[in-house]
PDB file of C-alpha atoms in Angstrom:
ATOM      1  CA  UNK A   1      28.478 -79.316 -19.172  1.00 72.00           C
ATOM      2  CA  UNK A   2      29.334 -75.930 -19.767  1.00 82.00           C
ATOM      3  CA  UNK A   3      27.602 -73.620 -17.550  1.00 83.00           C
ATOM      4  CA  UNK A   4      28.811 -76.157 -14.468  1.00 82.00           C
ATOM      5  CA  UNK A   5      32.296 -76.125 -15.501  1.00 83.00           C
ATOM      6  CA  UNK A   6      32.658 -72.466 -16.450  1.00 88.00           C
ATOM      7  CA  UNK A   7      31.906 -71.942 -12.900  1.00 90.00           C
ATOM      8  CA  UNK A   8      34.032 -73.535 -11.221  1.00 88.00           C
ATOM      9  CA  UNK A   9      36.855 -72.715 -13.854  1.00 90.00           C
ATOM     10  CA  UNK A  10      36.290 -69.053 -12.838  1.00 92.00           C
ATOM     11  CA  UNK A  11      36.131 -70.378  -9.149  1.00 94.00           C
ATOM     12  CA  UNK A  12      39.478 -72.151  -9.570  1.00 94.00           C
ATOM     13  CA  UNK A  13      41.163 -69.418 -11.270  1.00 94.00           C
ATOM     14  CA  UNK A  14      41.281 -71.317 -14.669  1.00 91.00           C
ATOM     15  CA  UNK A  15      40.948 -68.845 -17.839  1.00 92.00           C
ATOM     16  CA  UNK A  16      39.521 -69.243 -21.366  1.00 90.00           C
ATOM     17  CA  UNK A  17      42.644 -69.118 -22.670  1.00 89.00           C
ATOM     18  CA  UNK A  18      43.404 -73.205 -20.727  1.00 89.00           C
ATOM     19  CA  UNK A  19      40.494 -74.989 -21.575  1.00 89.00           C
ATOM     20  CA  UNK A  20      38.363 -75.667 -24.814  1.00 87.00           C
ATOM     21  CA  UNK A  21      34.575 -76.312 -24.725  1.00 86.00           C
ATOM     22  CA  UNK A  22      33.596 -78.794 -27.924  1.00 80.00           C
ATOM     23  CA  UNK A  23      30.361 -78.584 -29.917  1.00 75.00           C
ATOM     24  CA  UNK A  24      28.285 -80.457 -29.263  1.00 75.00           C
ATOM     25  CA  UNK A  25      27.087 -81.741 -32.939  1.00 71.00           C
ATOM     26  CA  UNK A  26      25.084 -84.918 -32.494  1.00 69.00           C
ATOM     27  CA  UNK A  27      24.042 -85.152 -35.811  1.00 73.00           C
ATOM     28  CA  UNK A  28      27.449 -84.964 -37.712  1.00 79.00           C
ATOM     29  CA  UNK A  29      30.056 -87.805 -35.565  1.00 78.00           C
ATOM     30  CA  UNK A  30      32.945 -86.772 -37.589  1.00 84.00           C
ATOM     31  CA  UNK A  31      32.775 -83.491 -36.749  1.00 87.00           C
ATOM     32  CA  UNK A  32      33.730 -84.742 -32.960  1.00 84.00           C
ATOM     33  CA  UNK A  33      36.617 -86.566 -34.246  1.00 90.00           C
ATOM     34  CA  UNK A  34      37.780 -83.456 -36.389  1.00 92.00           C
ATOM     35  CA  UNK A  35      37.608 -81.518 -32.621  1.00 91.00           C
ATOM     36  CA  UNK A  36      39.356 -84.373 -30.812  1.00 93.00           C
ATOM     37  CA  UNK A  37      42.277 -84.512 -33.413  1.00 95.00           C
ATOM     38  CA  UNK A  38      43.052 -80.629 -33.703  1.00 93.00           C
ATOM     39  CA  UNK A  39      44.436 -81.382 -29.659  1.00 95.00           C
ATOM     40  CA  UNK A  40      46.853 -83.708 -31.495  1.00 96.00           C
ATOM     41  CA  UNK A  41      50.969 -83.389 -30.398  1.00 97.00           C
ATOM     42  CA  UNK A  42      49.112 -82.276 -27.150  1.00 96.00           C
ATOM     43  CA  UNK A  43      51.042 -84.078 -24.258  1.00 97.00           C
ATOM     44  CA  UNK A  44      47.891 -83.822 -21.778  1.00 96.00           C
ATOM     45  CA  UNK A  45      44.726 -83.251 -22.936  1.00 95.00           C
ATOM     46  CA  UNK A  46      41.806 -83.485 -20.217  1.00 93.00           C
ATOM     47  CA  UNK A  47      38.456 -84.730 -21.744  1.00 89.00           C
ATOM     48  CA  UNK A  48      34.967 -83.949 -19.225  1.00 85.00           C
ATOM     49  CA  UNK A  49      32.048 -86.021 -19.969  1.00 82.00           C
ATOM     50  CA  UNK A  50      29.043 -84.994 -18.627  1.00 78.00           C
ATOM     51  CA  UNK A  51      24.885 -85.793 -20.228  1.00 68.00           C
ATOM     52  CA  UNK A  52      26.706 -88.226 -22.231  1.00 67.00           C
ATOM     53  CA  UNK A  53      23.996 -89.113 -25.171  1.00 62.00           C
ATOM     54  CA  UNK A  54      23.438 -92.569 -25.592  1.00 65.00           C
ATOM     55  CA  UNK A  55      20.112 -92.507 -27.176  1.00 58.00           C
ATOM     56  CA  UNK A  56      20.681 -91.377 -31.163  1.00 61.00           C
ATOM     57  CA  UNK A  57      22.111 -94.751 -31.823  1.00 65.00           C
ATOM     58  CA  UNK A  58      25.847 -94.693 -30.378  1.00 68.00           C
ATOM     59  CA  UNK A  59      26.946 -93.363 -26.627  1.00 77.00           C
ATOM     60  CA  UNK A  60      29.000 -90.455 -27.038  1.00 80.00           C
ATOM     61  CA  UNK A  61      31.737 -91.207 -24.711  1.00 83.00           C
ATOM     62  CA  UNK A  62      32.700 -94.567 -25.739  1.00 86.00           C
ATOM     63  CA  UNK A  63      33.086 -93.173 -29.386  1.00 87.00           C
ATOM     64  CA  UNK A  64      34.959 -90.525 -28.331  1.00 87.00           C
ATOM     65  CA  UNK A  65      37.121 -92.564 -25.890  1.00 93.00           C
ATOM     66  CA  UNK A  66      37.239 -95.183 -28.848  1.00 93.00           C
ATOM     67  CA  UNK A  67      38.754 -92.296 -31.710  1.00 94.00           C
ATOM     68  CA  UNK A  68      41.175 -90.766 -28.799  1.00 96.00           C
ATOM     69  CA  UNK A  69      42.564 -94.023 -28.121  1.00 97.00           C
ATOM     70  CA  UNK A  70      43.196 -94.763 -31.264  1.00 95.00           C
ATOM     71  CA  UNK A  71      45.258 -91.281 -32.189  1.00 96.00           C
ATOM     72  CA  UNK A  72      46.301 -91.353 -28.155  1.00 97.00           C
ATOM     73  CA  UNK A  73      47.508 -92.856 -24.943  1.00 97.00           C
ATOM     74  CA  UNK A  74      45.124 -92.798 -21.967  1.00 97.00           C
ATOM     75  CA  UNK A  75      47.406 -91.827 -18.964  1.00 97.00           C
ATOM     76  CA  UNK A  76      44.288 -91.214 -16.213  1.00 97.00           C
ATOM     77  CA  UNK A  77      40.641 -91.823 -15.897  1.00 96.00           C
ATOM     78  CA  UNK A  78      37.666 -91.267 -13.354  1.00 93.00           C
ATOM     79  CA  UNK A  79      34.179 -91.912 -13.635  1.00 88.00           C
ATOM     80  CA  UNK A  80      31.708 -91.818 -11.089  1.00 88.00           C
ATOM     81  CA  UNK A  81      27.619 -91.193 -12.012  1.00 86.00           C
ATOM     82  CA  UNK A  82      26.674 -88.868 -14.042  1.00 81.00           C
ATOM     83  CA  UNK A  83      30.397 -87.704 -15.104  1.00 85.00           C
ATOM     84  CA  UNK A  84      33.532 -88.732 -16.958  1.00 87.00           C
ATOM     85  CA  UNK A  85      36.914 -87.352 -17.334  1.00 90.00           C
ATOM     86  CA  UNK A  86      40.143 -88.736 -19.140  1.00 94.00           C
ATOM     87  CA  UNK A  87      43.295 -87.881 -19.443  1.00 98.00           C
ATOM     88  CA  UNK A  88      45.156 -88.195 -22.891  1.00 98.00           C
ATOM     89  CA  UNK A  89      48.650 -87.688 -24.194  1.00 98.00           C
ATOM     90  CA  UNK A  90      48.215 -86.784 -28.153  1.00 97.00           C
ATOM     91  CA  UNK A  91      51.311 -86.765 -29.415  1.00 96.00           C
ATOM     92  CA  UNK A  92      52.472 -88.997 -31.883  1.00 82.00           C
ATOM     93  CA  UNK A  93      53.441 -92.524 -30.754  1.00 71.00           C
TER      94      UNK A  93
END
């Protein structure tokens, strides 16, 4: 989803220092959790999913949401066919 996201980010004036593109670590689910943990303490973290992998023994989106729901509070969500976006408050509870 990175090419589409960066296209729209650029066209909307969102600079590269305002977003983070995650790693692809389908062979190491723990790497995803470590990456998400780096956002702890942030009041507003948007998580955008597209092209979700659900054929390698787990559904990436559900795995991310399980972890995010443990470390923060889900504030808002929008789910469409093939794309999902969630707003989290990752400050300490």
